[in-house]
Amino acid sequence: MLSNLVQNHLDFIVFSCALLAERFFPLVTWYHPNTALIAIFSAIGKRTYRADETKSYHYLATILACSVIVSVLLIIVVLLLELAFYPELLAGLILYLCLESKALDKKALRIAKLLKQNQKSAARELLKPLVAREVTKLSAAGILKAVIESLILRTARYYFVVIFIFLVFGPIAALGYRLLTLIHSAWRNNVKPNSVFLGPLRVSLFIIEFIPMRLLALTIAASKASKQSLHYIKHYGRHYYQTNSGWLLSCCAASLGVQLGGPAVYFAERFNKMRIGSDRLPVAEDIAVIINRLNQARGFWFLVILGIEILTSI
């Protein structure tokens, strides 16, 4: 009877084990496969990008490069799944490698601790790998804004969106999305965020993230400051440079009662991004609060998934 129960719910058990493994046994950055992939994708981007070429070249180069990279890697993984004796376990491993959350929490809390000790230089150095913007001249409030925004958006993309795609479309789709985020992250280190070269990637990720990012935003809005969150979405989120991010940052800003967004410098050029909210500037303690909000969202959606699993098995 026990073996039948495990067999009937093997997918959910593997899914839960992957979440627990990422939570309690996260891979260290220096030996995570994503580190090697980002280095490879960055080298490909440098060889492909040519600033003096036309828009048509940039669009075509990006589409072809992304298609080749993702197709080759996904074909290899599909073949492995076909040959695997227990493909569910391999799917769980794929999910585990695609997820990234606990390591981000630790880095954010460490930056908060450094700022409490007035060690701004060390905090900036720790922040550098998390953002594409220039951080050398950021104030303490600017560092905290950048950390909170990066923590929110990275957790949304590398955890919630990955899980949504994994459950709805399967491990191959989740891996394909994660590869696109890695390519985008690697290429953003070499070109400006508004570059035409990144256009096809931005559009693809926007479409993929449209539903899960908004679901997460509404989940956070429902936990606290619901009216303020809806007000912020109406006045800020809908007009943000990227509306998926705008919705989520608006709800988080309302939940924390702080101001997020604002101008940022990329490659010595100032980009006047919209400020979200008119409340106080964030303080170090807000990092622990937003981590708690995101953990509450994790718990809520895990219970929803568990409930669906129980109902479908009846």
PDB file of C-alpha atoms in Angstrom:
ATOM      1  CA  MET A   1       0.000   0.000   0.000  1.00  0.00           C
ATOM      2  CA  LEU A   2       2.832   2.369   0.880  1.00  0.00           C
ATOM      3  CA  SER A   3       4.602   1.668  -2.404  1.00  0.00           C
ATOM      4  CA  ASN A   4       1.380   2.397  -4.317  1.00  0.00           C
ATOM      5  CA  LEU A   5       0.934   5.662  -2.418  1.00  0.00           C
ATOM      6  CA  VAL A   6       4.495   6.734  -3.228  1.00  0.00           C
ATOM      7  CA  GLN A   7       4.084   5.734  -6.862  1.00  0.00           C
ATOM      8  CA  ASN A   8       0.824   7.664  -7.223  1.00  0.00           C
ATOM      9  CA  HIS A   9       2.323  10.821  -5.720  1.00  0.00           C
ATOM     10  CA  LEU A  10       5.908  10.459  -6.897  1.00  0.00           C
ATOM     11  CA  ASP A  11       5.827  13.706  -8.886  1.00  0.00           C
ATOM     12  CA  PHE A  12       4.679  15.709  -5.860  1.00  0.00           C
ATOM     13  CA  ILE A  13       7.170  13.998  -3.538  1.00  0.00           C
ATOM     14  CA  VAL A  14      10.056  14.763  -5.897  1.00  0.00           C
ATOM     15  CA  PHE A  15       8.796  18.336  -6.268  1.00  0.00           C
ATOM     16  CA  SER A  16       8.692  18.786  -2.475  1.00  0.00           C
ATOM     17  CA  CYS A  17      12.158  17.254  -2.066  1.00  0.00           C
ATOM     18  CA  ALA A  18      13.561  19.676  -4.653  1.00  0.00           C
ATOM     19  CA  LEU A  19      12.094  22.638  -2.740  1.00  0.00           C
ATOM     20  CA  LEU A  20      13.486  21.345   0.561  1.00  0.00           C
ATOM     21  CA  ALA A  21      16.901  20.662  -0.960  1.00  0.00           C
ATOM     22  CA  GLU A  22      17.105  24.205  -2.367  1.00  0.00           C
ATOM     23  CA  ARG A  23      16.005  25.587   1.004  1.00  0.00           C
ATOM     24  CA  PHE A  24      18.390  23.676   3.251  1.00  0.00           C
ATOM     25  CA  PHE A  25      21.185  22.563   0.892  1.00  0.00           C
ATOM     26  CA  PRO A  26      21.664  25.378  -1.672  1.00  0.00           C
ATOM     27  CA  LEU A  27      24.614  25.035  -4.033  1.00  0.00           C
ATOM     28  CA  VAL A  28      27.499  27.446  -3.492  1.00  0.00           C
ATOM     29  CA  THR A  29      27.939  29.918  -6.364  1.00  0.00           C
ATOM     30  CA  TRP A  30      31.494  28.954  -7.243  1.00  0.00           C
ATOM     31  CA  TYR A  31      30.570  25.355  -8.137  1.00  0.00           C
ATOM     32  CA  HIS A  32      26.985  25.896  -9.295  1.00  0.00           C
ATOM     33  CA  PRO A  33      26.470  24.963 -12.992  1.00  0.00           C
ATOM     34  CA  ASN A  34      24.865  28.367 -13.569  1.00  0.00           C
ATOM     35  CA  THR A  35      28.212  30.073 -12.913  1.00  0.00           C
ATOM     36  CA  ALA A  36      29.862  28.178 -15.780  1.00  0.00           C
ATOM     37  CA  LEU A  37      26.856  28.747 -18.048  1.00  0.00           C
ATOM     38  CA  ILE A  38      26.867  32.507 -17.406  1.00  0.00           C
ATOM     39  CA  ALA A  39      30.583  32.652 -18.281  1.00  0.00           C
ATOM     40  CA  ILE A  40      29.935  30.764 -21.546  1.00  0.00           C
ATOM     41  CA  PHE A  41      26.884  32.871 -22.435  1.00  0.00           C
ATOM     42  CA  SER A  42      28.796  36.073 -21.668  1.00  0.00           C
ATOM     43  CA  ALA A  43      31.575  35.045 -24.070  1.00  0.00           C
ATOM     44  CA  ILE A  44      29.001  34.242 -26.769  1.00  0.00           C
ATOM     45  CA  GLY A  45      27.342  37.621 -26.207  1.00  0.00           C
ATOM     46  CA  LYS A  46      30.638  39.485 -26.573  1.00  0.00           C
ATOM     47  CA  ARG A  47      31.336  37.718 -29.856  1.00  0.00           C
ATOM     48  CA  THR A  48      27.805  38.341 -31.156  1.00  0.00           C
ATOM     49  CA  TYR A  49      27.152  41.938 -30.066  1.00  0.00           C
ATOM     50  CA  ARG A  50      28.410  44.719 -32.347  1.00  0.00           C
ATOM     51  CA  ALA A  51      27.461  48.213 -31.289  1.00  0.00           C
ATOM     52  CA  ASP A  52      27.795  49.735 -34.776  1.00  0.00           C
ATOM     53  CA  GLU A  53      25.478  47.240 -36.513  1.00  0.00           C
ATOM     54  CA  THR A  54      21.860  47.874 -37.492  1.00  0.00           C
ATOM     55  CA  LYS A  55      18.758  46.990 -35.495  1.00  0.00           C
ATOM     56  CA  SER A  56      17.984  44.163 -37.902  1.00  0.00           C
ATOM     57  CA  TYR A  57      21.376  42.598 -37.208  1.00  0.00           C
ATOM     58  CA  HIS A  58      20.872  42.845 -33.443  1.00  0.00           C
ATOM     59  CA  TYR A  59      17.407  41.282 -33.575  1.00  0.00           C
ATOM     60  CA  LEU A  60      18.537  38.450 -35.841  1.00  0.00           C
ATOM     61  CA  ALA A  61      21.766  37.824 -33.908  1.00  0.00           C
ATOM     62  CA  THR A  62      19.926  37.618 -30.580  1.00  0.00           C
ATOM     63  CA  ILE A  63      17.175  35.331 -31.879  1.00  0.00           C
ATOM     64  CA  LEU A  64      19.626  32.961 -33.586  1.00  0.00           C
ATOM     65  CA  ALA A  65      22.082  32.860 -30.685  1.00  0.00           C
ATOM     66  CA  CYS A  66      19.353  32.212 -28.097  1.00  0.00           C
ATOM     67  CA  SER A  67      17.659  29.606 -30.292  1.00  0.00           C
ATOM     68  CA  VAL A  68      20.873  27.662 -30.848  1.00  0.00           C
ATOM     69  CA  ILE A  69      21.958  27.774 -27.196  1.00  0.00           C
ATOM     70  CA  VAL A  70      18.600  26.788 -25.745  1.00  0.00           C
ATOM     71  CA  SER A  71      17.822  24.173 -28.417  1.00  0.00           C
ATOM     72  CA  VAL A  72      21.132  22.338 -28.030  1.00  0.00           C
ATOM     73  CA  LEU A  73      20.930  22.182 -24.240  1.00  0.00           C
ATOM     74  CA  LEU A  74      17.259  21.184 -24.197  1.00  0.00           C
ATOM     75  CA  ILE A  75      17.804  18.415 -26.763  1.00  0.00           C
ATOM     76  CA  ILE A  76      20.528  16.939 -24.549  1.00  0.00           C
ATOM     77  CA  VAL A  77      18.273  17.068 -21.487  1.00  0.00           C
ATOM     78  CA  VAL A  78      15.299  15.577 -23.373  1.00  0.00           C
ATOM     79  CA  LEU A  79      17.466  12.645 -24.470  1.00  0.00           C
ATOM     80  CA  LEU A  80      18.609  12.121 -20.879  1.00  0.00           C
ATOM     81  CA  LEU A  81      14.997  12.129 -19.679  1.00  0.00           C
ATOM     82  CA  GLU A  82      14.067   9.590 -22.339  1.00  0.00           C
ATOM     83  CA  LEU A  83      16.907   7.277 -21.299  1.00  0.00           C
ATOM     84  CA  ALA A  84      16.489   7.744 -17.540  1.00  0.00           C
ATOM     85  CA  PHE A  85      15.020   4.826 -15.572  1.00  0.00           C
ATOM     86  CA  TYR A  86      13.284   7.275 -13.205  1.00  0.00           C
ATOM     87  CA  PRO A  87      12.654  10.465 -15.221  1.00  0.00           C
ATOM     88  CA  GLU A  88      10.766  11.964 -12.255  1.00  0.00           C
ATOM     89  CA  LEU A  89      13.982  12.055 -10.228  1.00  0.00           C
ATOM     90  CA  LEU A  90      15.852  13.734 -13.066  1.00  0.00           C
ATOM     91  CA  ALA A  91      13.018  16.251 -13.356  1.00  0.00           C
ATOM     92  CA  GLY A  92      13.413  16.974  -9.636  1.00  0.00           C
ATOM     93  CA  LEU A  93      17.144  17.512 -10.116  1.00  0.00           C
ATOM     94  CA  ILE A  94      16.425  19.950 -12.961  1.00  0.00           C
ATOM     95  CA  LEU A  95      14.048  21.890 -10.707  1.00  0.00           C
ATOM     96  CA  TYR A  96      16.615  21.957  -7.905  1.00  0.00           C
ATOM     97  CA  LEU A  97      19.293  23.364 -10.222  1.00  0.00           C
ATOM     98  CA  CYS A  98      16.894  25.939 -11.684  1.00  0.00           C
ATOM     99  CA  LEU A  99      15.799  27.310  -8.307  1.00  0.00           C
ATOM    100  CA  GLU A 100      17.686  30.123  -6.608  1.00  0.00           C
ATOM    101  CA  SER A 101      16.358  31.702  -3.448  1.00  0.00           C
ATOM    102  CA  LYS A 102      18.093  30.789  -0.205  1.00  0.00           C
ATOM    103  CA  ALA A 103      21.499  32.024  -1.388  1.00  0.00           C
ATOM    104  CA  LEU A 104      19.926  35.389  -2.278  1.00  0.00           C
ATOM    105  CA  ASP A 105      18.393  35.672   1.188  1.00  0.00           C
ATOM    106  CA  LYS A 106      21.752  35.032   2.838  1.00  0.00           C
ATOM    107  CA  LYS A 107      23.545  37.638   0.716  1.00  0.00           C
ATOM    108  CA  ALA A 108      20.832  40.234   1.343  1.00  0.00           C
ATOM    109  CA  LEU A 109      20.940  39.676   5.116  1.00  0.00           C
ATOM    110  CA  ARG A 110      24.726  39.906   5.069  1.00  0.00           C
ATOM    111  CA  ILE A 111      24.570  43.234   3.224  1.00  0.00           C
ATOM    112  CA  ALA A 112      22.067  44.502   5.801  1.00  0.00           C
ATOM    113  CA  LYS A 113      24.444  43.485   8.582  1.00  0.00           C
ATOM    114  CA  LEU A 114      27.360  45.278   6.906  1.00  0.00           C
ATOM    115  CA  LEU A 115      25.318  48.471   6.547  1.00  0.00           C
ATOM    116  CA  LYS A 116      24.368  48.340  10.221  1.00  0.00           C
ATOM    117  CA  GLN A 117      28.110  48.274  10.939  1.00  0.00           C
ATOM    118  CA  ASN A 118      28.594  51.215   8.508  1.00  0.00           C
ATOM    119  CA  GLN A 119      30.754  49.096   6.171  1.00  0.00           C
ATOM    120  CA  LYS A 120      29.443  50.569   2.920  1.00  0.00           C
ATOM    121  CA  SER A 121      32.426  49.551   0.774  1.00  0.00           C
ATOM    122  CA  ALA A 122      32.082  45.888   1.740  1.00  0.00           C
ATOM    123  CA  ALA A 123      28.314  46.068   1.166  1.00  0.00           C
ATOM    124  CA  ARG A 124      28.851  47.514  -2.326  1.00  0.00           C
ATOM    125  CA  GLU A 125      31.293  44.737  -3.226  1.00  0.00           C
ATOM    126  CA  LEU A 126      28.800  42.104  -2.093  1.00  0.00           C
ATOM    127  CA  LEU A 127      26.047  43.858  -4.051  1.00  0.00           C
ATOM    128  CA  LYS A 128      27.963  43.965  -7.363  1.00  0.00           C
ATOM    129  CA  PRO A 129      27.193  40.389  -8.521  1.00  0.00           C
ATOM    130  CA  LEU A 130      23.496  40.862  -7.783  1.00  0.00           C
ATOM    131  CA  VAL A 131      22.842  43.900  -9.989  1.00  0.00           C
ATOM    132  CA  ALA A 132      23.858  45.185 -13.416  1.00  0.00           C
ATOM    133  CA  ARG A 133      23.931  48.841 -12.340  1.00  0.00           C
ATOM    134  CA  GLU A 134      27.002  50.713 -11.116  1.00  0.00           C
ATOM    135  CA  VAL A 135      27.253  50.605  -7.323  1.00  0.00           C
ATOM    136  CA  THR A 136      30.464  52.483  -6.516  1.00  0.00           C
ATOM    137  CA  LYS A 137      28.695  55.749  -5.649  1.00  0.00           C
ATOM    138  CA  LEU A 138      25.563  54.377  -4.006  1.00  0.00           C
ATOM    139  CA  SER A 139      24.598  55.723  -0.591  1.00  0.00           C
ATOM    140  CA  ALA A 140      23.400  53.441   2.199  1.00  0.00           C
ATOM    141  CA  ALA A 141      19.783  54.057   1.140  1.00  0.00           C
ATOM    142  CA  GLY A 142      20.704  53.403  -2.506  1.00  0.00           C
ATOM    143  CA  ILE A 143      22.386  50.121  -1.571  1.00  0.00           C
ATOM    144  CA  LEU A 144      19.317  49.028   0.378  1.00  0.00           C
ATOM    145  CA  LYS A 145      16.996  49.943  -2.509  1.00  0.00           C
ATOM    146  CA  ALA A 146      19.143  47.962  -4.944  1.00  0.00           C
ATOM    147  CA  VAL A 147      19.334  44.956  -2.598  1.00  0.00           C
ATOM    148  CA  ILE A 148      15.585  44.885  -1.927  1.00  0.00           C
ATOM    149  CA  GLU A 149      14.664  45.285  -5.600  1.00  0.00           C
ATOM    150  CA  SER A 150      17.167  42.618  -6.663  1.00  0.00           C
ATOM    151  CA  LEU A 151      15.973  40.259  -3.930  1.00  0.00           C
ATOM    152  CA  ILE A 152      12.323  40.697  -4.933  1.00  0.00           C
ATOM    153  CA  LEU A 153      12.816  40.356  -8.691  1.00  0.00           C
ATOM    154  CA  ARG A 154      15.377  37.556  -8.544  1.00  0.00           C
ATOM    155  CA  THR A 155      13.282  35.535  -6.100  1.00  0.00           C
ATOM    156  CA  ALA A 156      10.234  36.051  -8.293  1.00  0.00           C
ATOM    157  CA  ARG A 157      12.008  34.970 -11.464  1.00  0.00           C
ATOM    158  CA  TYR A 158      14.351  32.281 -10.151  1.00  0.00           C
ATOM    159  CA  TYR A 159      11.876  30.707  -7.730  1.00  0.00           C
ATOM    160  CA  PHE A 160       8.177  31.500  -8.233  1.00  0.00           C
ATOM    161  CA  VAL A 161       8.162  31.740 -12.046  1.00  0.00           C
ATOM    162  CA  VAL A 162      10.340  28.615 -12.343  1.00  0.00           C
ATOM    163  CA  ILE A 163       7.943  26.643 -10.127  1.00  0.00           C
ATOM    164  CA  PHE A 164       4.895  27.947 -12.010  1.00  0.00           C
ATOM    165  CA  ILE A 165       6.336  26.869 -15.373  1.00  0.00           C
ATOM    166  CA  PHE A 166       7.535  23.532 -13.949  1.00  0.00           C
ATOM    167  CA  LEU A 167       4.077  22.651 -12.635  1.00  0.00           C
ATOM    168  CA  VAL A 168       2.119  23.886 -15.654  1.00  0.00           C
ATOM    169  CA  PHE A 169       4.426  22.996 -18.562  1.00  0.00           C
ATOM    170  CA  GLY A 170       6.990  20.555 -17.148  1.00  0.00           C
ATOM    171  CA  PRO A 171      10.743  20.454 -16.416  1.00  0.00           C
ATOM    172  CA  ILE A 172      11.897  21.096 -19.996  1.00  0.00           C
ATOM    173  CA  ALA A 173       9.921  24.344 -20.197  1.00  0.00           C
ATOM    174  CA  ALA A 174      11.227  25.414 -16.762  1.00  0.00           C
ATOM    175  CA  LEU A 175      14.799  24.711 -17.858  1.00  0.00           C
ATOM    176  CA  GLY A 176      14.263  26.610 -21.123  1.00  0.00           C
ATOM    177  CA  TYR A 177      12.995  29.645 -19.206  1.00  0.00           C
ATOM    178  CA  ARG A 178      15.897  29.470 -16.770  1.00  0.00           C
ATOM    179  CA  LEU A 179      18.367  29.357 -19.638  1.00  0.00           C
ATOM    180  CA  LEU A 180      16.800  32.503 -21.108  1.00  0.00           C
ATOM    181  CA  THR A 181      17.192  34.289 -17.751  1.00  0.00           C
ATOM    182  CA  LEU A 182      20.835  33.228 -17.565  1.00  0.00           C
ATOM    183  CA  ILE A 183      21.494  34.484 -21.098  1.00  0.00           C
ATOM    184  CA  HIS A 184      19.795  37.791 -20.290  1.00  0.00           C
ATOM    185  CA  SER A 185      21.778  38.140 -17.057  1.00  0.00           C
ATOM    186  CA  ALA A 186      25.075  37.371 -18.805  1.00  0.00           C
ATOM    187  CA  TRP A 187      24.478  39.760 -21.703  1.00  0.00           C
ATOM    188  CA  ARG A 188      23.259  42.615 -19.520  1.00  0.00           C
ATOM    189  CA  ASN A 189      26.734  42.792 -18.001  1.00  0.00           C
ATOM    190  CA  ASN A 190      28.119  43.836 -21.398  1.00  0.00           C
ATOM    191  CA  VAL A 191      25.411  46.079 -22.909  1.00  0.00           C
ATOM    192  CA  LYS A 192      23.042  48.789 -21.698  1.00  0.00           C
ATOM    193  CA  PRO A 193      19.627  47.636 -20.439  1.00  0.00           C
ATOM    194  CA  ASN A 194      17.773  49.512 -23.212  1.00  0.00           C
ATOM    195  CA  SER A 195      19.928  48.030 -25.977  1.00  0.00           C
ATOM    196  CA  VAL A 196      18.154  46.720 -29.081  1.00  0.00           C
ATOM    197  CA  PHE A 197      20.343  43.638 -28.758  1.00  0.00           C
ATOM    198  CA  LEU A 198      18.401  42.607 -25.634  1.00  0.00           C
ATOM    199  CA  GLY A 199      14.999  43.423 -27.159  1.00  0.00           C
ATOM    200  CA  PRO A 200      13.905  39.895 -28.187  1.00  0.00           C
ATOM    201  CA  LEU A 201      14.978  38.513 -24.803  1.00  0.00           C
ATOM    202  CA  ARG A 202      13.077  41.218 -22.921  1.00  0.00           C
ATOM    203  CA  VAL A 203       9.888  40.558 -24.901  1.00  0.00           C
ATOM    204  CA  SER A 204      10.157  36.776 -24.483  1.00  0.00           C
ATOM    205  CA  LEU A 205      10.706  36.982 -20.730  1.00  0.00           C
ATOM    206  CA  PHE A 206       7.904  39.541 -20.340  1.00  0.00           C
ATOM    207  CA  ILE A 207       5.396  37.218 -22.009  1.00  0.00           C
ATOM    208  CA  ILE A 208       6.518  34.171 -20.008  1.00  0.00           C
ATOM    209  CA  GLU A 209       6.474  36.023 -16.685  1.00  0.00           C
ATOM    210  CA  PHE A 210       3.206  37.894 -17.256  1.00  0.00           C
ATOM    211  CA  ILE A 211       0.895  35.624 -15.235  1.00  0.00           C
ATOM    212  CA  PRO A 212       3.188  34.267 -12.454  1.00  0.00           C
ATOM    213  CA  MET A 213       4.676  37.685 -11.603  1.00  0.00           C
ATOM    214  CA  ARG A 214       1.214  39.192 -11.251  1.00  0.00           C
ATOM    215  CA  LEU A 215       0.018  36.259  -9.150  1.00  0.00           C
ATOM    216  CA  LEU A 216       2.935  36.791  -6.778  1.00  0.00           C
ATOM    217  CA  ALA A 217       2.263  40.537  -6.674  1.00  0.00           C
ATOM    218  CA  LEU A 218      -1.386  39.979  -5.767  1.00  0.00           C
ATOM    219  CA  THR A 219      -0.403  37.397  -3.138  1.00  0.00           C
ATOM    220  CA  ILE A 220       1.866  39.908  -1.421  1.00  0.00           C
ATOM    221  CA  ALA A 221      -0.796  42.593  -1.770  1.00  0.00           C
ATOM    222  CA  ALA A 222      -3.360  40.332  -0.094  1.00  0.00           C
ATOM    223  CA  SER A 223      -1.087  39.742   2.915  1.00  0.00           C
ATOM    224  CA  LYS A 224      -0.808  43.419   3.906  1.00  0.00           C
ATOM    225  CA  ALA A 225      -1.700  46.926   2.675  1.00  0.00           C
ATOM    226  CA  SER A 226      -4.085  45.662  -0.008  1.00  0.00           C
ATOM    227  CA  LYS A 227      -5.651  49.063  -0.779  1.00  0.00           C
ATOM    228  CA  GLN A 228      -2.248  50.758  -0.859  1.00  0.00           C
ATOM    229  CA  SER A 229      -0.905  48.036  -3.159  1.00  0.00           C
ATOM    230  CA  LEU A 230      -3.743  48.502  -5.637  1.00  0.00           C
ATOM    231  CA  HIS A 231      -3.220  52.263  -5.464  1.00  0.00           C
ATOM    232  CA  TYR A 232       0.490  51.823  -6.211  1.00  0.00           C
ATOM    233  CA  ILE A 233      -0.209  49.434  -9.097  1.00  0.00           C
ATOM    234  CA  LYS A 234      -2.580  51.998 -10.607  1.00  0.00           C
ATOM    235  CA  HIS A 235      -0.257  54.992 -10.234  1.00  0.00           C
ATOM    236  CA  TYR A 236       3.200  53.380 -10.541  1.00  0.00           C
ATOM    237  CA  GLY A 237       3.130  49.732 -11.605  1.00  0.00           C
ATOM    238  CA  ARG A 238       1.178  50.262 -14.829  1.00  0.00           C
ATOM    239  CA  HIS A 239       3.587  52.993 -15.930  1.00  0.00           C
ATOM    240  CA  TYR A 240       6.859  51.369 -14.876  1.00  0.00           C
ATOM    241  CA  TYR A 241       9.435  50.646 -17.587  1.00  0.00           C
ATOM    242  CA  GLN A 242       8.557  46.944 -17.277  1.00  0.00           C
ATOM    243  CA  THR A 243       5.025  46.382 -16.005  1.00  0.00           C
ATOM    244  CA  ASN A 244       5.669  42.877 -14.620  1.00  0.00           C
ATOM    245  CA  SER A 245       8.376  44.289 -12.376  1.00  0.00           C
ATOM    246  CA  GLY A 246       6.263  47.390 -11.750  1.00  0.00           C
ATOM    247  CA  TRP A 247       3.350  45.398 -10.337  1.00  0.00           C
ATOM    248  CA  LEU A 248       5.586  43.378  -8.034  1.00  0.00           C
ATOM    249  CA  LEU A 249       7.697  46.291  -6.801  1.00  0.00           C
ATOM    250  CA  SER A 250       4.548  48.368  -6.232  1.00  0.00           C
ATOM    251  CA  CYS A 251       2.997  45.700  -4.003  1.00  0.00           C
ATOM    252  CA  CYS A 252       6.248  45.157  -2.112  1.00  0.00           C
ATOM    253  CA  ALA A 253       6.763  48.911  -1.625  1.00  0.00           C
ATOM    254  CA  ALA A 254       3.230  49.224  -0.238  1.00  0.00           C
ATOM    255  CA  SER A 255       3.706  46.168   1.983  1.00  0.00           C
ATOM    256  CA  LEU A 256       6.958  47.538   3.433  1.00  0.00           C
ATOM    257  CA  GLY A 257       5.820  51.150   3.494  1.00  0.00           C
ATOM    258  CA  VAL A 258       9.000  52.304   1.748  1.00  0.00           C
ATOM    259  CA  GLN A 259      10.059  53.983  -1.474  1.00  0.00           C
ATOM    260  CA  LEU A 260      11.590  51.808  -4.191  1.00  0.00           C
ATOM    261  CA  GLY A 261      12.797  52.431  -7.736  1.00  0.00           C
ATOM    262  CA  GLY A 262      14.407  55.654  -8.865  1.00  0.00           C
ATOM    263  CA  PRO A 263      17.323  56.591 -11.139  1.00  0.00           C
ATOM    264  CA  ALA A 264      20.137  54.092 -11.767  1.00  0.00           C
ATOM    265  CA  VAL A 265      23.472  54.328 -13.568  1.00  0.00           C
ATOM    266  CA  TYR A 266      24.481  51.763 -16.196  1.00  0.00           C
ATOM    267  CA  PHE A 267      27.789  52.092 -18.048  1.00  0.00           C
ATOM    268  CA  ALA A 268      28.209  55.706 -16.880  1.00  0.00           C
ATOM    269  CA  GLU A 269      24.745  56.645 -18.224  1.00  0.00           C
ATOM    270  CA  ARG A 270      21.922  57.701 -15.919  1.00  0.00           C
ATOM    271  CA  PHE A 271      18.554  56.034 -16.498  1.00  0.00           C
ATOM    272  CA  ASN A 272      15.642  57.895 -14.917  1.00  0.00           C
ATOM    273  CA  LYS A 273      13.519  55.021 -13.703  1.00  0.00           C
ATOM    274  CA  MET A 274      10.280  55.860 -11.932  1.00  0.00           C
ATOM    275  CA  ARG A 275      10.232  56.095  -8.155  1.00  0.00           C
ATOM    276  CA  ILE A 276       7.581  53.863  -6.606  1.00  0.00           C
ATOM    277  CA  GLY A 277       5.881  55.290  -3.539  1.00  0.00           C
ATOM    278  CA  SER A 278       6.340  58.455  -1.522  1.00  0.00           C
ATOM    279  CA  ASP A 279       7.095  56.898   1.860  1.00  0.00           C
ATOM    280  CA  ARG A 280      10.363  56.718   3.778  1.00  0.00           C
ATOM    281  CA  LEU A 281      13.598  55.341   2.366  1.00  0.00           C
ATOM    282  CA  PRO A 282      14.338  51.713   3.277  1.00  0.00           C
ATOM    283  CA  VAL A 283      16.444  50.765   6.294  1.00  0.00           C
ATOM    284  CA  ALA A 284      18.475  47.615   6.947  1.00  0.00           C
ATOM    285  CA  GLU A 285      15.666  45.980   8.949  1.00  0.00           C
ATOM    286  CA  ASP A 286      13.393  46.058   5.884  1.00  0.00           C
ATOM    287  CA  ILE A 287      15.417  43.299   4.234  1.00  0.00           C
ATOM    288  CA  ALA A 288      14.377  40.774   6.876  1.00  0.00           C
ATOM    289  CA  VAL A 289      10.773  41.974   6.550  1.00  0.00           C
ATOM    290  CA  ILE A 290      10.614  41.492   2.770  1.00  0.00           C
ATOM    291  CA  ILE A 291      12.214  38.049   3.115  1.00  0.00           C
ATOM    292  CA  ASN A 292       9.448  37.193   5.566  1.00  0.00           C
ATOM    293  CA  ARG A 293       6.795  38.443   3.105  1.00  0.00           C
ATOM    294  CA  LEU A 294       8.266  36.279   0.333  1.00  0.00           C
ATOM    295  CA  ASN A 295       8.404  33.278   2.689  1.00  0.00           C
ATOM    296  CA  GLN A 296       4.729  33.787   3.481  1.00  0.00           C
ATOM    297  CA  ALA A 297       3.975  33.744  -0.247  1.00  0.00           C
ATOM    298  CA  ARG A 298       5.986  30.523  -0.573  1.00  0.00           C
ATOM    299  CA  GLY A 299       4.028  28.908   2.231  1.00  0.00           C
ATOM    300  CA  PHE A 300       0.686  30.011   0.835  1.00  0.00           C
ATOM    301  CA  TRP A 301       1.302  28.676  -2.659  1.00  0.00           C
ATOM    302  CA  PHE A 302       2.785  25.417  -1.369  1.00  0.00           C
ATOM    303  CA  LEU A 303      -0.429  24.841   0.593  1.00  0.00           C
ATOM    304  CA  VAL A 304      -2.437  25.610  -2.556  1.00  0.00           C
ATOM    305  CA  ILE A 305      -0.392  23.078  -4.543  1.00  0.00           C
ATOM    306  CA  LEU A 306      -0.738  20.524  -1.728  1.00  0.00           C
ATOM    307  CA  GLY A 307      -4.496  21.066  -1.670  1.00  0.00           C
ATOM    308  CA  ILE A 308      -4.739  20.545  -5.432  1.00  0.00           C
ATOM    309  CA  GLU A 309      -2.679  17.338  -5.129  1.00  0.00           C
ATOM    310  CA  ILE A 310      -4.989  15.995  -2.420  1.00  0.00           C
ATOM    311  CA  LEU A 311      -8.158  16.900  -4.330  1.00  0.00           C
ATOM    312  CA  THR A 312      -6.936  15.284  -7.554  1.00  0.00           C
ATOM    313  CA  SER A 313      -6.094  12.060  -5.713  1.00  0.00           C
ATOM    314  CA  ILE A 314      -9.550  11.654  -4.177  1.00  0.00           C
TER     315      ILE A 314
END
